[in-house]
Coordinates of C-alpha atoms and ligand atoms in Angstrom, one line a residue:
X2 CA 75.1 56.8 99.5
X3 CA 73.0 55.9 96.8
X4 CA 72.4 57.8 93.8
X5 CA 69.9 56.9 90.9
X6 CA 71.2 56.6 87.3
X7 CA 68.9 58.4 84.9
X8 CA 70.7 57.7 81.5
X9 CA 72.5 54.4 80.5
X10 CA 75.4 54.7 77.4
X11 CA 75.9 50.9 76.1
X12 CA 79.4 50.9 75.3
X13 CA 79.0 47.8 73.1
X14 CA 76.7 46.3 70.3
X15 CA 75.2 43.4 69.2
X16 CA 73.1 41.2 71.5
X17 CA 74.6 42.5 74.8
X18 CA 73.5 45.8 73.5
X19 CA 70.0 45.0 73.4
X20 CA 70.2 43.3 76.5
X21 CA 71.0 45.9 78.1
X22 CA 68.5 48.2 76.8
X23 CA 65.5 45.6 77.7
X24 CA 66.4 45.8 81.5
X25 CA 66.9 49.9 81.7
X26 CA 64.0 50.3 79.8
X27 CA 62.0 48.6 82.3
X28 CA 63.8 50.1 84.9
X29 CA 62.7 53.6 83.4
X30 CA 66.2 54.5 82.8
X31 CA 66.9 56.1 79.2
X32 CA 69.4 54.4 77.1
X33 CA 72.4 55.8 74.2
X34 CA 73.5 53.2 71.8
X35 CA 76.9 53.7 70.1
X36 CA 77.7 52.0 67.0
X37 CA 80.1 51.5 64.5
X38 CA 79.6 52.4 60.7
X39 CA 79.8 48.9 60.6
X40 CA 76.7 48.4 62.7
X41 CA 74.5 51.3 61.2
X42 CA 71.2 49.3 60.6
X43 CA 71.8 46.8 64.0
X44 CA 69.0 46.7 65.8
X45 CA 70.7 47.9 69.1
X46 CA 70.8 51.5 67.1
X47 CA 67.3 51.6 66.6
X48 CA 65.9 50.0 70.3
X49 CA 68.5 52.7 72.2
X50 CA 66.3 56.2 73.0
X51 CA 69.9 58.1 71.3
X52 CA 72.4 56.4 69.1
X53 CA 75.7 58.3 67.9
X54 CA 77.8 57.1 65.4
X55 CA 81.5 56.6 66.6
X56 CA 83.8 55.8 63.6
X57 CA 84.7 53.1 61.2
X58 CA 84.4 49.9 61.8
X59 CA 87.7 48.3 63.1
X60 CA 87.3 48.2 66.6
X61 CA 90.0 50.4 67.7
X62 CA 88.9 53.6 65.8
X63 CA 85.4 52.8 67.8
X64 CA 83.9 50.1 70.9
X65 CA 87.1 50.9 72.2
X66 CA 88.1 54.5 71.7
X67 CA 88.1 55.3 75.3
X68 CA 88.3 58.9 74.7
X69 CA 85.5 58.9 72.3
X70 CA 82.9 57.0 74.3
X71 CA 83.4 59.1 77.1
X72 CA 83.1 62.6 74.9
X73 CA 79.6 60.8 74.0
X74 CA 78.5 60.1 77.7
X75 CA 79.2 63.7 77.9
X76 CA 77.5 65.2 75.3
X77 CA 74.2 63.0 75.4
X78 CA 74.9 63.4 79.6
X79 CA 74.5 59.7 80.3
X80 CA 75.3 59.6 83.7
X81 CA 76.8 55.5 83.7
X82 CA 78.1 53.7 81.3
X83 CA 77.9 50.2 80.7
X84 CA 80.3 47.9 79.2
X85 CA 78.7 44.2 78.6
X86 CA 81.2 41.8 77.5
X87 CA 84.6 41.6 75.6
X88 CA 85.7 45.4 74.4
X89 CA 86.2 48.3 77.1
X90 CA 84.9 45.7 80.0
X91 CA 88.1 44.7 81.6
X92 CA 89.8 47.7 80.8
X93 CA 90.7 49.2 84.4
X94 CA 91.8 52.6 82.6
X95 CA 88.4 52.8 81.1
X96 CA 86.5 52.4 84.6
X97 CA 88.8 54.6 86.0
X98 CA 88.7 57.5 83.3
X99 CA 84.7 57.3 84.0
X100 CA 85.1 58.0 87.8
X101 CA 87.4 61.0 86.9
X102 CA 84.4 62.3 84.7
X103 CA 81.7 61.5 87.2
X104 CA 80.3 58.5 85.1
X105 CA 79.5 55.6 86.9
X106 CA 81.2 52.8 85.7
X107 CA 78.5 49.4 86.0
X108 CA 81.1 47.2 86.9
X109 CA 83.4 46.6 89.8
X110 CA 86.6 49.5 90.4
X111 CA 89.6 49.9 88.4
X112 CA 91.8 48.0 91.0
X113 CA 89.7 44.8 90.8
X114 CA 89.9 45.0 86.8
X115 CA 93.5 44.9 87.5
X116 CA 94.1 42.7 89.7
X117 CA 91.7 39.8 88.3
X118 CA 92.7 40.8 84.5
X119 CA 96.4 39.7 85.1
X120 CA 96.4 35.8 85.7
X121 CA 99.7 35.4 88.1
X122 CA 98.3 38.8 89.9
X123 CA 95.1 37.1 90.4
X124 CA 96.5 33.7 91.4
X125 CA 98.4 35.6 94.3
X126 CA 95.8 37.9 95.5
X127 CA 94.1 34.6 95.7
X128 CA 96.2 32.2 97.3
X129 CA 96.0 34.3 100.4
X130 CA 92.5 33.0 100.8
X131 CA 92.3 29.3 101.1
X132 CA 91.0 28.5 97.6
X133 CA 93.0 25.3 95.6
X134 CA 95.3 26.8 93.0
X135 CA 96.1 24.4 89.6
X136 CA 99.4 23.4 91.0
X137 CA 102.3 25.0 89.4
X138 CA 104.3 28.5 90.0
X139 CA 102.4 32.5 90.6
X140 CA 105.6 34.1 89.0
X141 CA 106.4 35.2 85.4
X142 CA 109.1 32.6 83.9
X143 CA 111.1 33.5 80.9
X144 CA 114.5 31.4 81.5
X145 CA 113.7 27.7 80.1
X146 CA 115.9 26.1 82.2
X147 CA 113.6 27.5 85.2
X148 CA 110.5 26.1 83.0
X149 CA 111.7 22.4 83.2
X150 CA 112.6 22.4 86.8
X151 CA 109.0 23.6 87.6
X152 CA 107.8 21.5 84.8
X153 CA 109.8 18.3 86.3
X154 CA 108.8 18.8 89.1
X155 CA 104.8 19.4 88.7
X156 CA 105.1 16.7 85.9
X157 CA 103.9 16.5 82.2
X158 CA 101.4 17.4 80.8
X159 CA 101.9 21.0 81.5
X160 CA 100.5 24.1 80.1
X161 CA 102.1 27.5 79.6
X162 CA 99.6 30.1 79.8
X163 CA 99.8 34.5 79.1
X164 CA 99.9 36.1 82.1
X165 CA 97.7 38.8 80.7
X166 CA 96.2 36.1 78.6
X167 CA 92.2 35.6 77.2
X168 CA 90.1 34.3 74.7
X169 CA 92.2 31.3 74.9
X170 CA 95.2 32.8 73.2
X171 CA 99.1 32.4 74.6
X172 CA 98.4 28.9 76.0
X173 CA 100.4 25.8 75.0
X174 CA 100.3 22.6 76.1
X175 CA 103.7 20.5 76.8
X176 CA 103.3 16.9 77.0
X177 CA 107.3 16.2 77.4
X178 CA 110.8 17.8 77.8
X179 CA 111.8 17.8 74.8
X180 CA 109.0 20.2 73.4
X181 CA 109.3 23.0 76.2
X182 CA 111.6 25.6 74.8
X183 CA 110.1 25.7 71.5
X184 CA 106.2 25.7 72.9
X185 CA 107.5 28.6 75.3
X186 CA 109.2 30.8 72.8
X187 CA 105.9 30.0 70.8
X188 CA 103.7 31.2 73.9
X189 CA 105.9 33.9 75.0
X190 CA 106.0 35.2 71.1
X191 CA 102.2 34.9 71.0
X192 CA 101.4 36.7 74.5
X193 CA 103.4 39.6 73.0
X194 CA 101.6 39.9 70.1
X195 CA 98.3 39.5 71.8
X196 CA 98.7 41.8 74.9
X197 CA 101.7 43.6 74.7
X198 CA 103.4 41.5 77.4
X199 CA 105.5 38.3 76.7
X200 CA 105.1 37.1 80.3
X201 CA 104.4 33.3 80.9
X202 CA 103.6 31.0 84.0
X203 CA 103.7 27.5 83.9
X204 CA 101.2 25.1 85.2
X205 CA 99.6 21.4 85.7
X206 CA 97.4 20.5 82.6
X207 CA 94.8 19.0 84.1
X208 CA 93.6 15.7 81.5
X209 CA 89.6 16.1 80.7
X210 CA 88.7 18.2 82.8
X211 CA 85.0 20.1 83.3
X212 CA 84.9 23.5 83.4
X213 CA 82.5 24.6 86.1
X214 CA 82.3 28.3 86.9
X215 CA 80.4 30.5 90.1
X216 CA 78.4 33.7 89.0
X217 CA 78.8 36.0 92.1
X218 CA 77.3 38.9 92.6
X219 CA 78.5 41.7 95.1
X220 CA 77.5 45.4 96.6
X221 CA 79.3 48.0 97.8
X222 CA 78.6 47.0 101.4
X223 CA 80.8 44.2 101.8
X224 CA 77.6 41.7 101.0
X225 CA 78.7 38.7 98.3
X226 CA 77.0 36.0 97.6
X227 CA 76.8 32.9 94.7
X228 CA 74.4 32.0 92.3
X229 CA 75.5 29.2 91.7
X230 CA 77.4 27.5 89.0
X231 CA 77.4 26.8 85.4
X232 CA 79.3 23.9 83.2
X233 CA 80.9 25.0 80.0
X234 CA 82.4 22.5 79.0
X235 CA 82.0 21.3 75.8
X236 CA 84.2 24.4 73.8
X237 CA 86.4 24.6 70.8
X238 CA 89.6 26.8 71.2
X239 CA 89.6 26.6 74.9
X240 CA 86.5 28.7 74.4
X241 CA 82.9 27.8 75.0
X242 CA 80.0 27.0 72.7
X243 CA 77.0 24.7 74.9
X244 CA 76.7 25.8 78.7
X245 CA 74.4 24.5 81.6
X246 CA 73.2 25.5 85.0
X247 CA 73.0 24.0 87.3
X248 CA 76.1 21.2 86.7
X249 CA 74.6 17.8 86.4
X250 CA 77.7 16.4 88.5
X251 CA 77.5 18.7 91.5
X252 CA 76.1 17.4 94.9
X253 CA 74.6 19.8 97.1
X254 CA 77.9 19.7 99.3
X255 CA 80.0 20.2 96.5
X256 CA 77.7 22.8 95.6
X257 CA 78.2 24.8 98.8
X258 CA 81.8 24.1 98.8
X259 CA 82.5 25.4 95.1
X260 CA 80.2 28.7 95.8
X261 CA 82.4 29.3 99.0
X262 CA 85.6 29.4 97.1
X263 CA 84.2 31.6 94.6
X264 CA 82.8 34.3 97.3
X265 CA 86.2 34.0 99.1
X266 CA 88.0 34.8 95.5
X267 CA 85.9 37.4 95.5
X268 CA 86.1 38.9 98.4
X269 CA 90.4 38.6 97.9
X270 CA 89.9 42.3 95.8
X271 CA 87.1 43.5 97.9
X272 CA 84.8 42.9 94.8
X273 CA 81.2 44.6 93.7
X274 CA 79.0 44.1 90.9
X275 CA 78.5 40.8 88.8
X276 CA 81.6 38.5 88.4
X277 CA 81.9 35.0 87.5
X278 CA 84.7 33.1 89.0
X279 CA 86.1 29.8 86.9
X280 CA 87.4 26.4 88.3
X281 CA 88.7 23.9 86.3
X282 CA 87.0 20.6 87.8
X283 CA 89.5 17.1 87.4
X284 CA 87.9 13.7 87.7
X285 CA 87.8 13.3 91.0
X286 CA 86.1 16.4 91.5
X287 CA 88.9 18.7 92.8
X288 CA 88.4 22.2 92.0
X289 CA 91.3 24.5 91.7
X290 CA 90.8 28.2 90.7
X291 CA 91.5 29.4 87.1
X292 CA 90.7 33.1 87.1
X293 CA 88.1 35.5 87.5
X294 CA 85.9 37.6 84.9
X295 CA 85.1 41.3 86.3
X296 CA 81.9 41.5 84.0
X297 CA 78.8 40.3 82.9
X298 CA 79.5 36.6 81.4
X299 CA 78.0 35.6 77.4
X300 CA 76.4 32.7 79.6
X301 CA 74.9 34.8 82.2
X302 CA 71.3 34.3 80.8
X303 CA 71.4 30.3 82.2
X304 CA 72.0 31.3 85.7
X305 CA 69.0 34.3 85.6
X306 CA 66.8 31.3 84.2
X307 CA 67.6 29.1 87.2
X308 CA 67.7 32.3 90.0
X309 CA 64.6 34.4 88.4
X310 CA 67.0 36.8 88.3
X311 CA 67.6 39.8 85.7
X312 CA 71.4 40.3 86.3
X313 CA 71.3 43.6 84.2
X314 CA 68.9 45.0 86.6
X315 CA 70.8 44.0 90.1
X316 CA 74.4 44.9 88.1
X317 CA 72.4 48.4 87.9
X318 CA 71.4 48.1 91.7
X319 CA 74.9 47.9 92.8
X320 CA 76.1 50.5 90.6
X321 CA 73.4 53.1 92.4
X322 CA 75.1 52.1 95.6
X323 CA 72.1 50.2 96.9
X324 CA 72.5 47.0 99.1
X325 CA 72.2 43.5 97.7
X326 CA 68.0 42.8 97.8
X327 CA 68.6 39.6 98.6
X328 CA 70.9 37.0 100.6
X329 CA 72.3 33.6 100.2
X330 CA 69.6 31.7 102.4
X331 CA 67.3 33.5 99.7
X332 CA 68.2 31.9 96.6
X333 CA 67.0 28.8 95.1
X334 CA 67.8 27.1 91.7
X335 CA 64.6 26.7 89.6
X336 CA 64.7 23.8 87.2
X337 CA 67.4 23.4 84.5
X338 CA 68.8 26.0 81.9
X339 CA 71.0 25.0 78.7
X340 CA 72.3 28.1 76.3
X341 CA 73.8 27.3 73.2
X342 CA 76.4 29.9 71.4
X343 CA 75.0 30.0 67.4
X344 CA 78.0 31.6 65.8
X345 CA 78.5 32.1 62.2
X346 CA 81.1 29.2 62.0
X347 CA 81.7 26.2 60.0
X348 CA 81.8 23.1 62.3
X349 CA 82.8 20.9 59.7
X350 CA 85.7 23.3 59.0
X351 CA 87.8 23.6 62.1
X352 CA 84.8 26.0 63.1
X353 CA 86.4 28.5 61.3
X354 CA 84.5 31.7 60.8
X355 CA 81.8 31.6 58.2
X356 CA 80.8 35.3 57.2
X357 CA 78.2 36.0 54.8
X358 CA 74.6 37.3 54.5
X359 CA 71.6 36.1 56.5
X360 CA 69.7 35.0 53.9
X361 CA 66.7 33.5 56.1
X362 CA 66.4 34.2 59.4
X363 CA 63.6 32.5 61.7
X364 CA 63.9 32.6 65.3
X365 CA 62.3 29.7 67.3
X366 CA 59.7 30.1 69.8
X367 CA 57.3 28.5 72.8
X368 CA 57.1 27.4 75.9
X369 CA 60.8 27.6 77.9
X370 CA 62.9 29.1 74.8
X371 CA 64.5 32.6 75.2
X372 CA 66.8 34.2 72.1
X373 CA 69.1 37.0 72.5
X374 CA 70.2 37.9 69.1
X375 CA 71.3 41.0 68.2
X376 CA 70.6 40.4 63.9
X377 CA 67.9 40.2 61.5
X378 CA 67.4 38.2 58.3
X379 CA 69.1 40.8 55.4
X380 CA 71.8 41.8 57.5
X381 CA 75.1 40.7 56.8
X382 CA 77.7 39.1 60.4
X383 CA 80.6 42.1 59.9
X384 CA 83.8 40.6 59.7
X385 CA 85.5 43.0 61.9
X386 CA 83.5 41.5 65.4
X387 CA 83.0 38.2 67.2
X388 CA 81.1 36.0 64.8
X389 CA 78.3 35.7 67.5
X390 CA 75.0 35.7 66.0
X391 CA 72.4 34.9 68.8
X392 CA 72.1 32.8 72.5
X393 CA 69.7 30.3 71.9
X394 CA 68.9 29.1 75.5
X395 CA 66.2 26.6 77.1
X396 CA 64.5 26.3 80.8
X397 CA 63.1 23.3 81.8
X398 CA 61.3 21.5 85.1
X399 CA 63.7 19.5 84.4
X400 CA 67.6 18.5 82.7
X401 CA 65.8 16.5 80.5
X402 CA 63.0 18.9 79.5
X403 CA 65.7 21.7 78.7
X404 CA 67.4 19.2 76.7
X405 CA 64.5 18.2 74.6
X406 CA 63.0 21.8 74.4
X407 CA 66.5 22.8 72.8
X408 CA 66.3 20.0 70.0
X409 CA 63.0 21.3 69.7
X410 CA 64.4 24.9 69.3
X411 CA 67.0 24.4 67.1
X412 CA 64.8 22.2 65.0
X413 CA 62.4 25.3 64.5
X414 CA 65.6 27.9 64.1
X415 CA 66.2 28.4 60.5
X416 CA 69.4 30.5 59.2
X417 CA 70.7 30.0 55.4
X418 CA 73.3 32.3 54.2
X419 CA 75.8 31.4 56.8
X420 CA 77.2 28.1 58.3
X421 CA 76.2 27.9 62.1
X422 CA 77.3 26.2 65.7
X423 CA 73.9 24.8 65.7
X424 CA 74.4 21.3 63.7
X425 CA 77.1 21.2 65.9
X426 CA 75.0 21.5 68.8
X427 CA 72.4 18.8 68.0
X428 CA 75.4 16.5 67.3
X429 CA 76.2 17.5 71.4
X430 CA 72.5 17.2 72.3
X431 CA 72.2 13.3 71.3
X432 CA 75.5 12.2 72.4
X433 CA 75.6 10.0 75.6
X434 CA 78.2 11.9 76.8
X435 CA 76.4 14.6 77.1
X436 CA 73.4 13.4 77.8
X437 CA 74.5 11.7 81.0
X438 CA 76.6 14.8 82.0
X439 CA 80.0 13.5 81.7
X440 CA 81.5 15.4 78.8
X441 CA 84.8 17.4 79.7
X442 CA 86.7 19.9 77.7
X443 CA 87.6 17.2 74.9
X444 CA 84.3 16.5 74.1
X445 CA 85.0 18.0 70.4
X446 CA 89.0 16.5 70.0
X447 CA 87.5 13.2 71.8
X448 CA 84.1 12.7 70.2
X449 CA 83.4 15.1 67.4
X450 CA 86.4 15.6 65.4
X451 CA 86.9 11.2 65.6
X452 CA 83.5 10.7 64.6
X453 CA 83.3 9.3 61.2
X454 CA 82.9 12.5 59.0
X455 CA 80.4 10.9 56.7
X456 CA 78.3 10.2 60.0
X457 CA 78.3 13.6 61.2
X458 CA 78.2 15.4 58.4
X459 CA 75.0 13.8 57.0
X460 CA 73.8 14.4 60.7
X461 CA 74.5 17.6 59.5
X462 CA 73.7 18.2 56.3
X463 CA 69.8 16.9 57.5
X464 CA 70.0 19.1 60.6
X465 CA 70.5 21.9 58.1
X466 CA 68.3 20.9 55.2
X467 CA 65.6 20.6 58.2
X468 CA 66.2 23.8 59.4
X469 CA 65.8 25.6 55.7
X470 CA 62.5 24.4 55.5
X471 CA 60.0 25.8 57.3
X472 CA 59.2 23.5 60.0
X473 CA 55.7 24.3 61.0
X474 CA 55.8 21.1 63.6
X475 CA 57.8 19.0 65.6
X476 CA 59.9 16.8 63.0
X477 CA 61.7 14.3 66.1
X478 CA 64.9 14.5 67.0
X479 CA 67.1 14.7 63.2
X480 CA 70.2 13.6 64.9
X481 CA 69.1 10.9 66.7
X482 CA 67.9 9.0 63.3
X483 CA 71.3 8.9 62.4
X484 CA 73.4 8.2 65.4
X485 CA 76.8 8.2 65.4
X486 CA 78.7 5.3 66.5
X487 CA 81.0 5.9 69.5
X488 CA 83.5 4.5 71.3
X489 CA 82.2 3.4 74.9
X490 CA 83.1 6.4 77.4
X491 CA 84.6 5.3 80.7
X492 CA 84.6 8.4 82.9
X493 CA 84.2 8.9 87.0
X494 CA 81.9 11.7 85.7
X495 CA 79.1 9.4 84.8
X496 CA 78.5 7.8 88.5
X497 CA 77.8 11.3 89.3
X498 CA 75.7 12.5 86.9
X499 CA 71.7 13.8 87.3
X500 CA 69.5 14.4 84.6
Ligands
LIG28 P1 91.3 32.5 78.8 O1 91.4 33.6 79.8 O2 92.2 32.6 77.7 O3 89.9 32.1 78.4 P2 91.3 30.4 80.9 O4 92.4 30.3 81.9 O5 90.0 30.9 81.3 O6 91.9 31.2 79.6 O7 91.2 28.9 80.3 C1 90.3 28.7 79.1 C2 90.1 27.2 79.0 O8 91.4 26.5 78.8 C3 89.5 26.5 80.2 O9 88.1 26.6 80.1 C4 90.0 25.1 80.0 O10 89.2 24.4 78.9 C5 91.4 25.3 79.4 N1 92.4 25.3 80.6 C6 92.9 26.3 81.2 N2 93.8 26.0 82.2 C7 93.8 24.6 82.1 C8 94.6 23.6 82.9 N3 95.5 23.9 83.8 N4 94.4 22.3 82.5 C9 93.5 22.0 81.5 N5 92.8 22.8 80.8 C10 92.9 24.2 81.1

């Protein structure tokens, strides 16, 4: 039975936040912002129809006070709440206390959360379905004895990974014997601290490898389909900063195949709403499943370039209990999108956090270039939150024109105040690894971090001299005047790739 929501609370802030206003307010459907006293002059506070302030800025005394967003849905009688990314979003008690109060939840139900939020849970709800698992054990191990049998006999490299791990934390990587105990007491120490739970699992680490993930999207009448897959690859941390869609290594076959897998994951926890399920891709383009995110991904604006989808809007359609308005056969991939993470970071440091003031603040424009951003120039990036500052991303006809639209982009972008991703990102955009679609995961310990520092940095330091001057035309490619010598790349990748 359907049932139409008439008032949307954003339980988040920031970009996401005004994300998700954009689509309700052209659905019709009123919007409440909440914010921090962190956030008071964030432009999500002033696009929502009702903002209410809900306490100081660490995020525990606010975005994830459970009990306090929900007093707020009540008072302001928002009938559905939704979570965007990172905070309350994969909190299964949090979807589950909105159902008790009568406030739909736009996400999938608690028991998915649950499931898909604890890794070894997951991997076994899985492996009923026939989906490739990274080979390695689906059971907590805390004896280290039992770690090197499994370890000996999977064979190094391995990785030791959180059970209830994320954002890349809790996960070591072993490349002999000798090193397991004290990486797993590390790991084991870490996963406490992080989540409260010290269990571990062991598993193959699998050398350069892409990361290619499958945006699914489910109703509550047993329809799921894929829409296809993005590569988000090239990260720092384990976690991403560049990603594409379509892959520029996939054949249609493999395509098919790798969207299969990711409905059948799906379909393992009887799933609904928008979900993204994440492979880890080796050279010889084996996929085996890494988990599965029960939300709306950062990256999700790639994939609604390619579809001509709004994601917001059909997340919204499932919520109201409405079937799925369109079906596999119906979907087509449009040209080429590439997204680009600008975070407030220092490249050149370790891309360690750089907070500070937006002194200028110019967002780039034309043909094919979208920004979410959730700042303006004056306001300063709050320490107490992800250092995100915008998602610069680029459609194209074509690989090629998506690439060259985002030089174009980042060339016109100008930020001062702050150290940024994006001299970081034109470093990506001229490097043949990239360019022919072969970069893995290592791109940055393999090509960035070796690269001769003076090199990059002056790439840098002209990338960001450009971009604090008002460009008022195209200026060429800044990067590409200075290239950077590398060592030749010798990849299976690159046979495959398509511009
Ligand atoms: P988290 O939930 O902390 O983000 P994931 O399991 O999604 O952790 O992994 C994050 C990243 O870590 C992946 O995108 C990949 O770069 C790397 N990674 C994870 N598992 C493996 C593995 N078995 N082999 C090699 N790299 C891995």
């Amino acid at each position: 039975m359907s049932k139409k929501i008439q008032k949307i609370l954003i339980a988040n802030r920031g970009e996401i936040a005004m994300r998700v206003i954009r689509s309700a307010r052209e659905l019709g459907i009123s919007t409440v912002a909440v914010y921090s006293e962190a956030d008071k002059l964030s432009p999500h506070v002033r696009a929502a129809d009702e903002a209410v302030c809900i306490g100081p800025p660490p995020s525990d005394q606010s975005y994830l006070d459970i009990d306090k967003i929900i007093d707020v849905c009540q008072r302001t009688e928002a009938d559905a709440v939704h979570p965007g990314y990172g905070f309350l979003s994969e909190n299964a008690l949090f979807a589950e206390k909105c159902k008790e109060a009568g406030i739909t939840f736009i996400g999938p139900d608690a028991k998915a959360i649950s499931i898909m939020g604890d890794k070894l849970a997951a991997k076994s709800t899985v492996s009923q379905y026939d989906v490739p698992m990274v080979p390695g054990v689906d059971h907590a191990v805390s004896d280290v004895g039992e770690a090197k049998k499994i370890a000996d006999k999977i064979g190094y490299p391995v990785l030791i990974k959180a059970s209830a791990g994320g954002g890349g934390k809790g996960m070591r990587v072993v490349e002999q014997g000798d090193d397991l105990a004290s990486q797993m007491e590390r790991a084991m120490s870490e996963a406490q601290s992080s989540f409260g739970n010290p269990a571990v699992f062991v598993e193959k680490y699998v050398s350069s490898p892409k990361h290619i993930e499958v945006q699914i999207m489910g109703d509550q009448h047993g329809n799921i389909v894929y829409l296809f897959e993005r590569d988000c690859s090239i990260q720092r941390r384990h976690q991403k900063v560049i990603e594409e869609a379509p892959s520029a290594i996939l054949t249609e076959a493999q395509r098919k195949q790798i969207g299969e897998a990711a409905v059948n994951v799906a379909k393992s926890c009887s799933y609904f709403g928008a979900g993204t399920v994440e492979f880890i891709v080796d050279q010889d383009l084996n996929f085996y499943f890494l988990e599965m995110n029960t939300r709306l991904q950062v990256e999700h604006p790639v994939t609604e370039e390619i579809t001509g989808l709004d994601l917001v809007k059909e997340q919204i359609n499932i919520a109201e209990g409405n079937p799925l308005s369109f079906k596999q056969e119906d979907l087509k991939i449009n040209g080429h999108s590439i997204e680009v993470r600008v975070y407030a970071e220092d490249p050149q440091n370790n891309f360690l956090p750089d907070i500070g003031k937006l002194q200028t603040y110019k967002a780039p424009l034309g043909p094919g270039v979208r920004l979410d951003d959730g700042f303006e120039q004056g306001m300063d990036i709050p320490i107490y939150y992800d250092p995100m500052i915008a998602k610069l991303i680029t459609h194209g006809a074509t690989r090629a024109e998506a690439i060259a639209r985002m030089q174009r982009a980042i060339d016109e972008y100008q930020i001062t105040g702050v150290k940024t991703t994006l001299p970081f990102c034109q470093y990506v955009f001229d490097h043949e690894v990239f360019l022919d679609g072969s970069y893995t995961t290592k791109f940055v310990e393999e090509h960035f971090s070796k690269a001769p520092t003076q090199e990059i940095s002056s790439d840098i330091e002209q990338v960001a001299a450009l971009s604090a001057f008002a460009l008022s035309e195209r200026v060429g490619n800044v990067a590409s005047a200075n290239t950077v010598t590398n060592q030749a790349v010798k990849s299976n990748w690159k046979k495959r790739a398509k511009y």
